Tab-separated table of C-alpha atoms and ligand atoms in Angstrom:
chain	number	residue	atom	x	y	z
K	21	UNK	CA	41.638	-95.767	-138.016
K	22	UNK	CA	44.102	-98.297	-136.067
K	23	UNK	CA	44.304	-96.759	-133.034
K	24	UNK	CA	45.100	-98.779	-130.086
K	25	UNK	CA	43.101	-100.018	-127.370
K	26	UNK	CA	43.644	-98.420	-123.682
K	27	UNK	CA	43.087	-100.225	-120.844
K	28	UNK	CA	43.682	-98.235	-117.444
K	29	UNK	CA	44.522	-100.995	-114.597
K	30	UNK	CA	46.943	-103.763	-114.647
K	31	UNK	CA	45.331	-105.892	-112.591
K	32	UNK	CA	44.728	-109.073	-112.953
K	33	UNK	CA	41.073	-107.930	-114.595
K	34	UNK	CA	42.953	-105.503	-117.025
K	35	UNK	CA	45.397	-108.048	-117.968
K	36	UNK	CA	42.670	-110.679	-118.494
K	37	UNK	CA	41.095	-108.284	-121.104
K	38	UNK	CA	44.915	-106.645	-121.975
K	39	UNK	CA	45.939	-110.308	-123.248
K	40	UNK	CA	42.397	-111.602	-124.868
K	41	UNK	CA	42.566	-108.608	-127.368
K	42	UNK	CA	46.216	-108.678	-127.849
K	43	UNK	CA	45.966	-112.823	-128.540
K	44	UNK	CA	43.079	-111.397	-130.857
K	45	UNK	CA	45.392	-109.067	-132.777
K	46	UNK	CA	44.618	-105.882	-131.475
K	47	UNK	CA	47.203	-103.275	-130.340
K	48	UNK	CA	46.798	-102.577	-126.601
K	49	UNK	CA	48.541	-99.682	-124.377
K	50	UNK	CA	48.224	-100.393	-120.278
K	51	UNK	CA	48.121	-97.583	-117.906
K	52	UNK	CA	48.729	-98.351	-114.340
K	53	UNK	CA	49.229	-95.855	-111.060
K	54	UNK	CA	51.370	-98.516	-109.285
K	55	UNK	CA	55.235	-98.942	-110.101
K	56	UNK	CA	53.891	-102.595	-110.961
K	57	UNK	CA	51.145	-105.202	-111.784
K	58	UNK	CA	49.130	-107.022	-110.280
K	59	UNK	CA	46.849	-104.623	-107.841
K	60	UNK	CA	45.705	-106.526	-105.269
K	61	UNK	CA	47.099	-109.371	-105.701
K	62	UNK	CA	50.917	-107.931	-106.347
K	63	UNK	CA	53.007	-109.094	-103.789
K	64	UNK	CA	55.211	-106.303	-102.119
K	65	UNK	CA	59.155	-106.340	-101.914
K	66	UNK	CA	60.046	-105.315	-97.975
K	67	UNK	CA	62.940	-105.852	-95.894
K	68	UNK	CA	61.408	-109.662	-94.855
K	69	UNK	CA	61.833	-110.849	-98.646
K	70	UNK	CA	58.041	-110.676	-100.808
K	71	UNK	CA	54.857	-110.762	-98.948
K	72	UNK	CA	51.523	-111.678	-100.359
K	73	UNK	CA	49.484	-108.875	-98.430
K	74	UNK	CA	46.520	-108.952	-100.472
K	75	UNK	CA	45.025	-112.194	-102.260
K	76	UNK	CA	46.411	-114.872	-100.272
K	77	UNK	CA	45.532	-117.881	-102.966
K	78	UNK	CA	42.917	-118.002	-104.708
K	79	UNK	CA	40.507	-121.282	-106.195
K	80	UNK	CA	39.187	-121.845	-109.978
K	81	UNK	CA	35.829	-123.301	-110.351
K	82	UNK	CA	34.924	-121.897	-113.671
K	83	UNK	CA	35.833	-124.213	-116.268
K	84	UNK	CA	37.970	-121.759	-118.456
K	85	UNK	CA	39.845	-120.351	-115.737
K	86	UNK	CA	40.725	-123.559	-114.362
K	87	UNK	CA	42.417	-124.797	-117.859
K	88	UNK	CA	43.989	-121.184	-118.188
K	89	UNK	CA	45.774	-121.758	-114.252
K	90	UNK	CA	47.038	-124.841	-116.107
K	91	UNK	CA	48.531	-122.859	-118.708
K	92	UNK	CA	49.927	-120.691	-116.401
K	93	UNK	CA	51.636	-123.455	-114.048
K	94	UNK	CA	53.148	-124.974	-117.435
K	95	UNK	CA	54.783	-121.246	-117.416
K	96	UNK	CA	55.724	-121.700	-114.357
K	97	UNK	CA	54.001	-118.689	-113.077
K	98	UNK	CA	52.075	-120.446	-110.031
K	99	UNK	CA	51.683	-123.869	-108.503
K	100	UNK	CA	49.182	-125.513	-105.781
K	101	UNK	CA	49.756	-124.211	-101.702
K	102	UNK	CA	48.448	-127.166	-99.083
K	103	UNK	CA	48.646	-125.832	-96.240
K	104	UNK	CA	47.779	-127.129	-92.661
K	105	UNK	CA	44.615	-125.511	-92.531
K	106	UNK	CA	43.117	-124.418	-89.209
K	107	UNK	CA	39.768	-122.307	-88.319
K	108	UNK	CA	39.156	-120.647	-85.244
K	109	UNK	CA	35.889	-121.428	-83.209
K	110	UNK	CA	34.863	-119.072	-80.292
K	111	UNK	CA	38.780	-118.409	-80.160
K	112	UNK	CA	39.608	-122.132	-80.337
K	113	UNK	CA	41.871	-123.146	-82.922
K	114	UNK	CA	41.066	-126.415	-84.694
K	115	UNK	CA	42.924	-128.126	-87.769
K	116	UNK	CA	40.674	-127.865	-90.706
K	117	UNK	CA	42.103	-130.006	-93.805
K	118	UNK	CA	40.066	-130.246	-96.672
K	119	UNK	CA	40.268	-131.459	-100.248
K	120	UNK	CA	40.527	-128.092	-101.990
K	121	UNK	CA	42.609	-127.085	-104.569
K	122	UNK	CA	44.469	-123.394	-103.931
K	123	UNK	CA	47.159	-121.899	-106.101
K	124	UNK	CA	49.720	-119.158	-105.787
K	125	UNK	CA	51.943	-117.469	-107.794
K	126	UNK	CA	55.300	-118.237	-108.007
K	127	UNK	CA	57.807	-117.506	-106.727
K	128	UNK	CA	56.087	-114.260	-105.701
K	129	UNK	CA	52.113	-113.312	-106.791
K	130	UNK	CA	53.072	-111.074	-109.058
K	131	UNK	CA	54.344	-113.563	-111.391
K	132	UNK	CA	51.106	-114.088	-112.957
K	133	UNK	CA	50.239	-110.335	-114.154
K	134	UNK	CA	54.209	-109.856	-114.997
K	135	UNK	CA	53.646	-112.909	-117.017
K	136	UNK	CA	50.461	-111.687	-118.727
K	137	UNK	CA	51.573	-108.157	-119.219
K	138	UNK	CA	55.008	-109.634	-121.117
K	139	UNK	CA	55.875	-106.889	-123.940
K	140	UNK	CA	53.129	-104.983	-124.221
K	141	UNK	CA	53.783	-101.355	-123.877
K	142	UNK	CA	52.289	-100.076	-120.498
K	143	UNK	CA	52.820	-96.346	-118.681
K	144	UNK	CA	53.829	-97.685	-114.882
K	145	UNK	CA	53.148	-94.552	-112.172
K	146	UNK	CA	50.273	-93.060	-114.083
K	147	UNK	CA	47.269	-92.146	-112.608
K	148	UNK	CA	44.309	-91.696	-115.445
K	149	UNK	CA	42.214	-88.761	-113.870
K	150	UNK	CA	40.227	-88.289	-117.086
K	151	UNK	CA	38.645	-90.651	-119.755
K	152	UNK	CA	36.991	-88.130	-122.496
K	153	UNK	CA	35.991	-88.998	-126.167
K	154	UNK	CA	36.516	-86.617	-129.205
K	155	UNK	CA	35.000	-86.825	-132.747
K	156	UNK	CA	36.313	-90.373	-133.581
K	157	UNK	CA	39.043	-90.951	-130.585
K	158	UNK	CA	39.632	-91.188	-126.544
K	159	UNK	CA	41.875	-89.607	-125.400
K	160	UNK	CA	43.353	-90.257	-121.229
K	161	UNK	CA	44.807	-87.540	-119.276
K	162	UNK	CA	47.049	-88.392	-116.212
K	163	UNK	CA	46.993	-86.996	-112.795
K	164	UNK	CA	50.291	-84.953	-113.996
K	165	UNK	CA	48.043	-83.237	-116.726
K	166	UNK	CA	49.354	-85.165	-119.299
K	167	UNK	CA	47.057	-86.658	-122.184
K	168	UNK	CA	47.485	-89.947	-123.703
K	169	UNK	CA	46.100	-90.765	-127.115
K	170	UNK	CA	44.174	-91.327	-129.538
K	171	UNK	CA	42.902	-94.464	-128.573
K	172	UNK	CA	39.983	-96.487	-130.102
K	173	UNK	CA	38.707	-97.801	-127.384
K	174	UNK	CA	39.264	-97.602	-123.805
K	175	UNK	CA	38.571	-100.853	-121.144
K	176	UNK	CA	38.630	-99.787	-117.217
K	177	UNK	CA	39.487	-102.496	-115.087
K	178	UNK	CA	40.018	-100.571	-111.715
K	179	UNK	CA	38.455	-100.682	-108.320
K	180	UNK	CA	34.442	-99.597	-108.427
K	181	UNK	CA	34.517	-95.957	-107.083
K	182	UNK	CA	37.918	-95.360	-109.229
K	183	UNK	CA	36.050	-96.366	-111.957
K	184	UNK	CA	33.164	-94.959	-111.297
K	185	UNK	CA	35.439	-91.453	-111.494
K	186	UNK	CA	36.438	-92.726	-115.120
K	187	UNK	CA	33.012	-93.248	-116.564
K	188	UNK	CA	31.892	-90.208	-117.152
K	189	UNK	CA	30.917	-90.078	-120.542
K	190	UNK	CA	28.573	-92.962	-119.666
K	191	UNK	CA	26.560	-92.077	-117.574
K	192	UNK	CA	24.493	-95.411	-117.112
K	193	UNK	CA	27.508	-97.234	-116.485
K	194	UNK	CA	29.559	-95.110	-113.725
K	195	UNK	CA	26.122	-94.992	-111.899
K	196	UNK	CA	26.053	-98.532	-111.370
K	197	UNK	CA	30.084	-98.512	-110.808
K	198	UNK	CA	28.610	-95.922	-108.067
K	199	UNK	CA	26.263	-98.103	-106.581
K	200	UNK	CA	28.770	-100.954	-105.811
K	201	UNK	CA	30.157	-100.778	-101.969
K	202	UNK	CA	33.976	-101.807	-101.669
K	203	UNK	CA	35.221	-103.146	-98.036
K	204	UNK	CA	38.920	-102.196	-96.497
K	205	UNK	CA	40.976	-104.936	-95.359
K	206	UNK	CA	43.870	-104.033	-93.117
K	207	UNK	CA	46.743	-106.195	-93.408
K	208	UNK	CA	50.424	-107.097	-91.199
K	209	UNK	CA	52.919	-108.748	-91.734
K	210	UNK	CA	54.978	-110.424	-88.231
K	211	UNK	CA	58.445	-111.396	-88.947
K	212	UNK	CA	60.288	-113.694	-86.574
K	213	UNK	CA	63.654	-114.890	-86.029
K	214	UNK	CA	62.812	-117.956	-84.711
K	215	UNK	CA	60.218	-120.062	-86.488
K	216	UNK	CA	57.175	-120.468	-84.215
K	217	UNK	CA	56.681	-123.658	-82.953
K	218	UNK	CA	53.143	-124.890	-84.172
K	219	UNK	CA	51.674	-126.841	-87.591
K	220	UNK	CA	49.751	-124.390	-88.306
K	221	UNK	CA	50.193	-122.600	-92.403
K	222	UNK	CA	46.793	-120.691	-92.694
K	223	UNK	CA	43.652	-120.364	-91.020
K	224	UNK	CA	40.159	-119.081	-91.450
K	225	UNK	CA	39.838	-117.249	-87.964
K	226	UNK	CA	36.943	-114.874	-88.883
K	227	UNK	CA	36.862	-113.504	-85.205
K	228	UNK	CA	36.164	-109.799	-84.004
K	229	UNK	CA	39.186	-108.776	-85.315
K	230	UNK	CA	41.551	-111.096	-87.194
K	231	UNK	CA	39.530	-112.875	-90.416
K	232	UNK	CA	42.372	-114.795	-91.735
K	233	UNK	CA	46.456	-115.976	-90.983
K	234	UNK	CA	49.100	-117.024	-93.460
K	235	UNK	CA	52.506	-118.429	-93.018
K	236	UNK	CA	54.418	-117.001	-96.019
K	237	UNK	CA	57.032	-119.703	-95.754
K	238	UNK	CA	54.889	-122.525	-96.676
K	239	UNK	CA	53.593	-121.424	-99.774
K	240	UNK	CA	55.846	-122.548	-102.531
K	241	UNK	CA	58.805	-120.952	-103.970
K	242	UNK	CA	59.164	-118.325	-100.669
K	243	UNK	CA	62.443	-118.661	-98.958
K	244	UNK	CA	63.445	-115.660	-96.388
K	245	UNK	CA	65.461	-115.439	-93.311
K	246	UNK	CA	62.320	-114.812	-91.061
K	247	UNK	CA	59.179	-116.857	-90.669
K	248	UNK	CA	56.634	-114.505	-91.857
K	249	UNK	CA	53.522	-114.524	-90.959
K	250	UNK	CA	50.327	-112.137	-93.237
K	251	UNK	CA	47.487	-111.379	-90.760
K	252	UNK	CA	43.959	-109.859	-92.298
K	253	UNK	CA	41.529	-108.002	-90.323
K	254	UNK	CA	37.839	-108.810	-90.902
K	255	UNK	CA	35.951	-106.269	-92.933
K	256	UNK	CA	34.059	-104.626	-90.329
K	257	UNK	CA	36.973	-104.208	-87.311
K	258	UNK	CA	39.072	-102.906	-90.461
K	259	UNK	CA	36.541	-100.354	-91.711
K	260	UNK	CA	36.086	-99.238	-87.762
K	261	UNK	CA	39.903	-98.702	-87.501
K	262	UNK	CA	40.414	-97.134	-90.861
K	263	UNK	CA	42.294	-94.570	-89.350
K	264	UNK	CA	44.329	-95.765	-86.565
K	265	UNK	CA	47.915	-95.438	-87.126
K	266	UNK	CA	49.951	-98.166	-88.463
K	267	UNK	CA	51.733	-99.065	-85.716
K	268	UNK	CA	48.595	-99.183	-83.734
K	269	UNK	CA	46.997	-101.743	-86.027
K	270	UNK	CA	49.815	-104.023	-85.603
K	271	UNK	CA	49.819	-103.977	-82.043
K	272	UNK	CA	46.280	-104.890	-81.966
K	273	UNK	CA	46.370	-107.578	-84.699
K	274	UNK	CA	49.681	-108.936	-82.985
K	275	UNK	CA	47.630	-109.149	-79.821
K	276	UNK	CA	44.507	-111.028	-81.241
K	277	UNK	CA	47.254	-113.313	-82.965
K	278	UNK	CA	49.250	-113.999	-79.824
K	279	UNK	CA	46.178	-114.927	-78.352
K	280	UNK	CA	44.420	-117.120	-80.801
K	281	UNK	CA	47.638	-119.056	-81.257
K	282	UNK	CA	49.049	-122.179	-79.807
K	283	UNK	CA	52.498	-121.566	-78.952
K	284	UNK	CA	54.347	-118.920	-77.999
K	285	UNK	CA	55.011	-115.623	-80.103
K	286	UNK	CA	57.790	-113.478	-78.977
K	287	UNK	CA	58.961	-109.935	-80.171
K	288	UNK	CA	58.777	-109.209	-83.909
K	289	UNK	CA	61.563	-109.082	-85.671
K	290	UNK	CA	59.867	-107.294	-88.615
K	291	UNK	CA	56.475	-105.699	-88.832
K	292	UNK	CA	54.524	-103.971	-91.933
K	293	UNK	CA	50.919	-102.493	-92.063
K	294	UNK	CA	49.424	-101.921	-95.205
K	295	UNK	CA	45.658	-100.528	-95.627
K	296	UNK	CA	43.536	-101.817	-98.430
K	297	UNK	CA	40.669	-99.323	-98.940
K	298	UNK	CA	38.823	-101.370	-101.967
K	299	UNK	CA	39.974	-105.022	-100.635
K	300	UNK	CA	36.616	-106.215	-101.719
K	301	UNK	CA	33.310	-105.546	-103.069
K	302	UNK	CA	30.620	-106.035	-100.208
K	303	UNK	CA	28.506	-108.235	-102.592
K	304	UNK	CA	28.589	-110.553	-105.213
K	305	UNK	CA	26.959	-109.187	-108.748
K	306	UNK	CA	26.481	-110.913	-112.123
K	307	UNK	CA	27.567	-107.889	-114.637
K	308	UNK	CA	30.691	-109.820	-115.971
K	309	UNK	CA	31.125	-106.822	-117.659
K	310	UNK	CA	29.828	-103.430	-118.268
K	311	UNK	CA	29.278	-101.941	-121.888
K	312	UNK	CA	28.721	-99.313	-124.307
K	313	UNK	CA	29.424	-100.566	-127.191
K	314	UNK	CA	28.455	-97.557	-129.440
K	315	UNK	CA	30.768	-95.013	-127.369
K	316	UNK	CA	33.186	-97.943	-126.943
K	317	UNK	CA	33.595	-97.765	-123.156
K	318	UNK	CA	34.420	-100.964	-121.114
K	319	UNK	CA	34.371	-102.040	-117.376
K	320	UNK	CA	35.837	-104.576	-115.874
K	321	UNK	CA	36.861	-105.694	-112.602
K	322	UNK	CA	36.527	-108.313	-109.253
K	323	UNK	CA	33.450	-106.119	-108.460
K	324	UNK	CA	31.564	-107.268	-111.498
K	325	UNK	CA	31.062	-111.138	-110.279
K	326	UNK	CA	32.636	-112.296	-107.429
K	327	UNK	CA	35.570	-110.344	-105.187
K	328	UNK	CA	37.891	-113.246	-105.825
K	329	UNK	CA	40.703	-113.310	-108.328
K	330	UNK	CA	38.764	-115.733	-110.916
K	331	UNK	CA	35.545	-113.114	-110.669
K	332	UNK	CA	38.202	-110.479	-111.819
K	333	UNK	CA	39.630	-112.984	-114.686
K	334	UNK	CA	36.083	-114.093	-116.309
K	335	UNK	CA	35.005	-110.317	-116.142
K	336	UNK	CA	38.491	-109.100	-118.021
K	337	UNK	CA	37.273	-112.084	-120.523
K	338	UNK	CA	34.038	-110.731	-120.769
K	339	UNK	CA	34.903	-107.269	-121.383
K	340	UNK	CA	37.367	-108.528	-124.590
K	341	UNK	CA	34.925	-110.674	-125.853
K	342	UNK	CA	32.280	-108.348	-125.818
K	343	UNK	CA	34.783	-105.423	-127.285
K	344	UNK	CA	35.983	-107.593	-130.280
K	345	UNK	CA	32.311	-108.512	-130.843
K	346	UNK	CA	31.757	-104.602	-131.572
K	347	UNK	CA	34.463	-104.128	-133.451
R	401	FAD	P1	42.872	-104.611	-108.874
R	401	FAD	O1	43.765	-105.728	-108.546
R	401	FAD	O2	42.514	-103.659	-107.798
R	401	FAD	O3	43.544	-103.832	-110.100
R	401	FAD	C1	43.259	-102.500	-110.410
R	401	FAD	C2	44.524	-101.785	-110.863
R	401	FAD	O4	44.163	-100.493	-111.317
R	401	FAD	C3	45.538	-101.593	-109.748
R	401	FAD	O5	46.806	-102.075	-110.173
R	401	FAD	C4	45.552	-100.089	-109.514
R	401	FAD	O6	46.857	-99.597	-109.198
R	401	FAD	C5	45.099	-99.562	-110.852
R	401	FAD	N1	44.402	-98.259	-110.820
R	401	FAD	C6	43.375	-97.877	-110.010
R	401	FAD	N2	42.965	-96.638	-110.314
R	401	FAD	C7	43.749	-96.214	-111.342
R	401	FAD	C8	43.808	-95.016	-112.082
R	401	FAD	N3	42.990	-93.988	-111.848
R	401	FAD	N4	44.749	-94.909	-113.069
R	401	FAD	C9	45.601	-95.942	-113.321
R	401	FAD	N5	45.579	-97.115	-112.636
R	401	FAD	C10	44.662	-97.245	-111.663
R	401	FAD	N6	40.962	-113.096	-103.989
R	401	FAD	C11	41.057	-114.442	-104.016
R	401	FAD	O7	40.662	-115.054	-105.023
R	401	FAD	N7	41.608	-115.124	-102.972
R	401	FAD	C12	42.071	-114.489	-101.869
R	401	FAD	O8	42.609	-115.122	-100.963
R	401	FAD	C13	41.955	-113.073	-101.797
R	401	FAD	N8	42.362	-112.407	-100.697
R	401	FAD	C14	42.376	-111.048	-100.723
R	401	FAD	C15	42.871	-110.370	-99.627
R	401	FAD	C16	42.962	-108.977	-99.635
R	401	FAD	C17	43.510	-108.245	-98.451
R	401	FAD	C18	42.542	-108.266	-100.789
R	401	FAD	C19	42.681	-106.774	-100.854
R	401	FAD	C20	41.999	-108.947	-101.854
R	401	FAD	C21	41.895	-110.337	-101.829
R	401	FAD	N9	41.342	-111.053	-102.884
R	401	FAD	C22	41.415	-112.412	-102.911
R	401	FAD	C23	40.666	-110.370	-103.984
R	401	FAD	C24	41.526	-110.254	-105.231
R	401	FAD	O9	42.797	-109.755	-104.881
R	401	FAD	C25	40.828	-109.301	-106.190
R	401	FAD	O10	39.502	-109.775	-106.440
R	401	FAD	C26	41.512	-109.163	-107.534
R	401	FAD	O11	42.911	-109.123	-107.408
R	401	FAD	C27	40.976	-107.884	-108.201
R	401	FAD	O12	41.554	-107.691	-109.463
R	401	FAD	P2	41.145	-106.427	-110.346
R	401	FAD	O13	41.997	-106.477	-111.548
R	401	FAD	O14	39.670	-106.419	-110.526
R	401	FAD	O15	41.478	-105.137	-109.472
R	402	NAD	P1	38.075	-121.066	-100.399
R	402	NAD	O1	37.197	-122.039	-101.076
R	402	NAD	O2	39.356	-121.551	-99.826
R	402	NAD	O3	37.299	-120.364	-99.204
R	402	NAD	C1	35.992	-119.879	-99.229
R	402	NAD	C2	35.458	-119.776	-97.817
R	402	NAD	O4	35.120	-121.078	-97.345
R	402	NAD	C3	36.457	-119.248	-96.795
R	402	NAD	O5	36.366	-117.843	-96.644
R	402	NAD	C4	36.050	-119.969	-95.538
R	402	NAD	O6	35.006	-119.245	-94.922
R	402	NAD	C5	35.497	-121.273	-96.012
R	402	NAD	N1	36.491	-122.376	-95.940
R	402	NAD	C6	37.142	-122.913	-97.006
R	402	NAD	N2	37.959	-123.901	-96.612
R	402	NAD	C7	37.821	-124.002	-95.279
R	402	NAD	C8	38.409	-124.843	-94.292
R	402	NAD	N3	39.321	-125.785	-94.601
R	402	NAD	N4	38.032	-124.665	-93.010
R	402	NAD	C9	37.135	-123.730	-92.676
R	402	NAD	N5	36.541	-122.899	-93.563
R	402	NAD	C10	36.882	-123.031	-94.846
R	402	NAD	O7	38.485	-119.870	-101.392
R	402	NAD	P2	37.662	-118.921	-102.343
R	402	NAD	O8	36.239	-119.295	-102.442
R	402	NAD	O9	38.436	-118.798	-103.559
R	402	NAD	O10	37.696	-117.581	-101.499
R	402	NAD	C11	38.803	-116.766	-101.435
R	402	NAD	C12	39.153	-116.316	-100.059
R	402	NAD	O11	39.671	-115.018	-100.175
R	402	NAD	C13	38.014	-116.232	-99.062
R	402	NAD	O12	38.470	-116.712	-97.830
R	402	NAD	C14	37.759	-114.748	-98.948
R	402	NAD	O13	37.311	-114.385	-97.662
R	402	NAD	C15	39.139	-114.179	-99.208
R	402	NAD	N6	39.078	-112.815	-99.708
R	402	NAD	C16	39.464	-111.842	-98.876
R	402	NAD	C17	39.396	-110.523	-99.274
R	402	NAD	C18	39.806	-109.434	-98.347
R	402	NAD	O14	39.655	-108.292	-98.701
R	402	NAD	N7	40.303	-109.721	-97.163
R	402	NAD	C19	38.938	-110.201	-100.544
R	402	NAD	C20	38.546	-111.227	-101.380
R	402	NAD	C21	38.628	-112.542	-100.956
């Protein structure tokens, strides 16, 4: 009975656990609903060159994860961003240089996953609707109607209340997938012609509206015509304006961004909204993984530890290691 493994998600969670059991010898097929990998932190192709709109950097301070980045920059996959940090205090902007370490992939974000994902077979543009277990075998069906299958054992490494949607046949598990709150993050992109005249590269602004401001051009391996610029709402304006229209949004985050900055910020020459519904899970949680090893049903995902790219790593790792243990 060598059927292969699904695993529905190729973020960075699903490739975590994707690579682990394929590294362990054990035939994996990927599933994603995106044209590409990476989930939140794929970067998106628009007329202003690749944007990072979701995961902006992101830190290692687990052990593992911080030799595996290693690995990853001897790929070539990502390297360090030092900015010229700034934060914003009652709507005062002050540098803010510290001593951390932040990576990025290169030249775009989506070089890690690509990386990851390499030659294993995956089904791009396929939405898994249904995760249901026969006699021996799972089999997937697709928003389409299509079923995919057999498969031995099946690892879901998607948003919370996706996966929650996917856990059916275990019960225990898609409660608790249930039970875990997700927060939107709206974010824009602001493309000028002219580079705007000030030092600053990112900054943790965490105001009524704007939580956060990158400079795509200073990260490395980003070269484009315009100077860039990612803005994120904060949880809570973004989750009040859910449903303004795009254009809206970036008026009002252009706005709070012409105001909180130091210079002067003319006309856009490019602008791009995009709406993250699941940008993050409202708390922290210390499931690594979920589990049931006798149906062989896996979760994985950011929204097991921390919302952060390494909490969606160490839980992928969690949810191979814990699969190969059952084997
Ligand atoms: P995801 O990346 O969401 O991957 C899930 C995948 O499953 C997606 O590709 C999706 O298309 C697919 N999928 C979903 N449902 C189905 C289905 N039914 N069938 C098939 N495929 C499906 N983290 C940091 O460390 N640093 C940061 O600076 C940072 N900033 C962020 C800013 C924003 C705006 C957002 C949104 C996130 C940010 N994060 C940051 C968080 C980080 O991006 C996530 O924690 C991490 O990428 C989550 O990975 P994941 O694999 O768990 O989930
Ligand atoms: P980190 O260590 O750089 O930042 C963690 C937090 O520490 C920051 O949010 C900020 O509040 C504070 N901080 C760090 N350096 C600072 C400085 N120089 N000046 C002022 N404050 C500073 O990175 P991390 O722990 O890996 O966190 C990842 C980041 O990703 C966080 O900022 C988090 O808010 C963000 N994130 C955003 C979303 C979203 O949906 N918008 C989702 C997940 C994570």
């Amino acid at each position: 009975s060598k059927a292969p493994i699904a695993v529905i998600g190729t973020g960075i969670a699903g490739l975590s656990a994707a690579r682990a059991l394929h590294d362990a010898g054990q035939a994996v097929h990927l599933f994603d609903k995106s044209r590409g990998s990476g989930g939140r932190m794929a970067s998106k192709r628009s007329d202003a060159g690749s944007l990072d709109l979701g995961a902006q950097y992101f830190t290692a301070r687990d052990r593992r994860f911080g030799e595996t980045v290693r690995q990853w920059q001897s790929e070539g996959w990502v390297d360090q961003w030092s900015p010229s940090m700034y934060q914003s205090h009652d709507g005062q902007l002050k540098p803010s240089a510290d001593e951390q370490v932040r990576w990025v992939g290169t030249p775009t974000m989506s070089s890690i996953t690509r990386g990851l994902l390499g030659d294993m077979p995956v089904n791009f543009s396929c939405r898994i609707t249904e995760v249901f277990r026969g006699e021996q075998f799972w089999t997937l069906v697709d928003a389409t109607g299509v079923s995919h299958g057999p498969f031995s054992q099946v690892v879901i490494a998607v948003p919370a209340p996706q996966a929650a949607a996917l856990l059916s046949s275990a019960p225990k598990l898609a409660a608790v997938a249930a039970s875990v709150a997700m927060e939107p993050t709206w974010a824009v992109a602001l493309g000028f012609a002219t580079p705007l005249n000030t030092m600053l590269e990112g900054c943790f602004v965490r105001d009524d509206a704007l939580d956060w401001i990158a400079r795509n051009r200073s990260k490395p391996g980003r070269n484009g015509e315009l100077d860039t610029w990612v803005l994120h709402g904060t949880s809570s304006w973004s989750r009040q304006h859910l449903d303004l229209p795009k254009e809206a949004v970036i008026e009002r985050l252009h706005g709070a961004f012409a105001e909180l900055i130091d210079c002067v910020v003319p006309a856009p020459e490019f602008t791009l909204a995009h709406r993250w519904l699941y940008a993050r899970p409202a708390q922290a949680h210390e499931w690594n993984a979920l589990a049931d090893a006798g149906l062989g049903l896996y979760a994985c995902g950011d929204w097991c530890l921390s919302g952060r790219v390494e909490g969606a790593w160490l839980s992928g790792q969690e949810a191979a290691r814990r699969l190969l243990e059952n084997l």
